[in-house]
Amino acid sequence: MTERPLPHPSPLTRPFWEGAARRELWMQRCHACGHRVFYPRHLCPVCGGDQLPWERMSGGGTVFTYTVARKPTHPAFAGREPYVIAVVELDEGPKLTTNIVGIPPEDVSIGLRVRAAFEDVGDVTLVQFEPEAT
Ligand SMILES: [Zn+2]
């Protein structure tokens, strides 16, 4: 069986992964212009500012767009299909590519309210999203 590909936290991205391990979603925000920055960077993509402190996100968002993978997109994902690959727009604005879990793919729709869900895999915690409890 092919091993599941996993992220490798770096000094730059470590606060994101450490937050995920605590079941929290953290992202950078530019001190100079206020732009929320994701993925983690050394410089603000809007103004070039180099002070990008981390702040905690609410974890809530909506499905911005998605697709259903009916064939594995990597050999290690064989047997998981069908699964949902989505872009989630956080309530604070940043968008991230992720999976939607805990719901049949046919029930996912654009605009669906979701909340961050966390899965420990080896030494890292993956950030996925599940339907918001109603
Ligand atoms: Zn900026």
Tab-separated table of C-alpha atoms and ligand atoms in Angstrom:
chain	number	residue	atom	x	y	z
A	1	MET	CA	0.000	0.000	0.000
A	2	THR	CA	1.265	3.436	-0.888
A	3	GLU	CA	1.856	5.674	2.096
A	4	ARG	CA	-0.493	8.630	2.483
A	5	PRO	CA	1.227	11.881	1.489
A	6	LEU	CA	1.457	14.214	4.482
A	7	PRO	CA	2.587	17.798	5.015
A	8	HIS	CA	6.032	18.561	6.398
A	9	PRO	CA	5.784	21.581	8.744
A	10	SER	CA	8.558	24.143	8.293
A	11	PRO	CA	9.559	26.989	10.628
A	12	LEU	CA	7.284	29.245	8.548
A	13	THR	CA	4.226	26.968	8.631
A	14	ARG	CA	4.706	25.486	12.113
A	15	PRO	CA	2.164	27.802	13.866
A	16	PHE	CA	-0.543	26.562	11.477
A	17	TRP	CA	0.203	22.906	12.261
A	18	GLU	CA	0.656	23.482	15.999
A	19	GLY	CA	-2.741	25.198	16.044
A	20	ALA	CA	-4.301	22.304	14.154
A	21	ALA	CA	-2.951	19.880	16.762
A	22	ARG	CA	-4.875	21.938	19.378
A	23	ARG	CA	-8.015	21.813	17.162
A	24	GLU	CA	-7.576	25.482	16.270
A	25	LEU	CA	-7.199	27.241	12.929
A	26	TRP	CA	-4.481	29.931	12.835
A	27	MET	CA	-3.479	32.203	9.974
A	28	GLN	CA	-1.281	35.223	9.455
A	29	ARG	CA	-2.524	38.811	9.245
A	30	CYS	CA	-0.441	41.652	7.909
A	31	HIS	CA	0.355	44.170	10.639
A	32	ALA	CA	0.692	46.984	8.080
A	33	CYS	CA	-2.448	46.584	5.941
A	34	GLY	CA	-4.597	44.038	7.778
A	35	HIS	CA	-4.729	41.542	4.887
A	36	ARG	CA	-5.219	37.969	6.063
A	37	VAL	CA	-2.535	35.800	4.515
A	38	PHE	CA	-2.909	32.146	3.578
A	39	TYR	CA	-0.851	30.096	2.757
A	40	PRO	CA	1.881	31.130	5.227
A	41	ARG	CA	4.424	33.575	3.778
A	42	HIS	CA	7.302	35.775	4.811
A	43	LEU	CA	5.892	38.846	3.021
A	44	CYS	CA	2.347	40.190	2.628
A	45	PRO	CA	1.217	39.607	-0.982
A	46	VAL	CA	-0.721	42.910	-0.925
A	47	CYS	CA	1.730	45.448	0.536
A	48	GLY	CA	4.999	43.580	1.011
A	49	GLY	CA	4.872	44.017	4.774
A	50	ASP	CA	7.101	41.642	6.693
A	51	GLN	CA	5.290	41.677	10.048
A	52	LEU	CA	2.733	38.869	9.777
A	53	PRO	CA	1.563	37.873	13.267
A	54	TRP	CA	-0.650	34.816	13.639
A	55	GLU	CA	-4.247	35.017	14.801
A	56	ARG	CA	-6.877	32.406	15.483
A	57	MET	CA	-9.722	31.954	13.021
A	58	SER	CA	-13.243	31.004	14.089
A	59	GLY	CA	-13.085	27.766	12.088
A	60	GLY	CA	-16.380	28.529	10.343
A	61	GLY	CA	-16.819	29.048	6.631
A	62	THR	CA	-18.733	28.128	3.496
A	63	VAL	CA	-18.046	25.850	0.552
A	64	PHE	CA	-16.812	28.210	-2.202
A	65	THR	CA	-16.451	25.457	-4.819
A	66	TYR	CA	-15.858	21.711	-4.862
A	67	THR	CA	-15.474	18.589	-6.926
A	68	VAL	CA	-16.096	14.933	-6.209
A	69	ALA	CA	-13.118	12.636	-6.811
A	70	ARG	CA	-14.592	9.394	-8.095
A	71	LYS	CA	-11.157	7.960	-8.873
A	72	PRO	CA	-8.265	8.262	-6.411
A	73	THR	CA	-6.155	11.363	-7.055
A	74	HIS	CA	-3.164	9.573	-5.485
A	75	PRO	CA	-2.519	5.835	-5.101
A	76	ALA	CA	-2.665	6.194	-1.303
A	77	PHE	CA	-6.260	7.437	-1.548
A	78	ALA	CA	-7.492	4.261	-3.243
A	79	GLY	CA	-10.588	3.002	-1.463
A	80	ARG	CA	-11.528	6.445	-0.115
A	81	GLU	CA	-13.387	7.481	-3.261
A	82	PRO	CA	-15.750	9.089	-3.769
A	83	TYR	CA	-14.454	12.023	-1.703
A	84	VAL	CA	-14.911	15.780	-1.850
A	85	ILE	CA	-12.083	18.186	-2.666
A	86	ALA	CA	-13.234	21.714	-1.930
A	87	VAL	CA	-12.221	25.324	-1.578
A	88	VAL	CA	-13.649	26.665	1.670
A	89	GLU	CA	-13.966	30.407	2.235
A	90	LEU	CA	-13.472	31.160	5.902
A	91	ASP	CA	-15.751	33.670	7.593
A	92	GLU	CA	-12.626	35.855	7.985
A	93	GLY	CA	-11.982	35.788	4.223
A	94	PRO	CA	-9.107	33.425	3.388
A	95	LYS	CA	-9.812	30.469	1.136
A	96	LEU	CA	-8.159	27.096	1.512
A	97	THR	CA	-8.205	23.871	-0.439
A	98	THR	CA	-9.367	21.007	1.732
A	99	ASN	CA	-11.667	18.010	1.980
A	100	ILE	CA	-15.280	17.976	3.125
A	101	VAL	CA	-15.887	15.033	5.450
A	102	GLY	CA	-18.773	13.665	7.481
A	103	ILE	CA	-21.353	14.084	4.732
A	104	PRO	CA	-22.177	12.112	1.574
A	105	PRO	CA	-20.659	13.838	-1.488
A	106	GLU	CA	-24.103	14.244	-3.038
A	107	ASP	CA	-25.177	16.392	-0.079
A	108	VAL	CA	-22.328	18.915	-0.515
A	109	SER	CA	-23.269	22.169	-2.227
A	110	ILE	CA	-21.749	25.574	-2.870
A	111	GLY	CA	-22.588	27.802	0.071
A	112	LEU	CA	-22.876	24.916	2.552
A	113	ARG	CA	-21.935	26.072	6.062
A	114	VAL	CA	-18.930	24.128	7.323
A	115	ARG	CA	-16.626	24.057	10.316
A	116	ALA	CA	-13.003	22.955	10.625
A	117	ALA	CA	-12.526	19.309	11.588
A	118	PHE	CA	-9.187	17.852	12.558
A	119	GLU	CA	-7.636	14.443	11.926
A	120	ASP	CA	-4.424	13.298	13.564
A	121	VAL	CA	-2.287	11.328	11.099
A	122	GLY	CA	1.139	10.353	12.332
A	123	ASP	CA	2.899	13.471	13.624
A	124	VAL	CA	0.616	15.988	11.914
A	125	THR	CA	-3.010	17.056	12.232
A	126	LEU	CA	-4.859	17.546	8.971
A	127	VAL	CA	-7.429	20.329	8.615
A	128	GLN	CA	-10.620	19.294	6.871
A	129	PHE	CA	-14.165	20.622	7.091
A	130	GLU	CA	-17.484	19.074	8.073
A	131	PRO	CA	-21.030	20.427	7.973
A	132	GLU	CA	-21.716	22.955	10.691
A	133	ALA	CA	-23.942	21.577	13.432
A	134	THR	CA	-27.399	23.055	13.143
B	1	ZN	ZN	-0.005	43.944	3.919
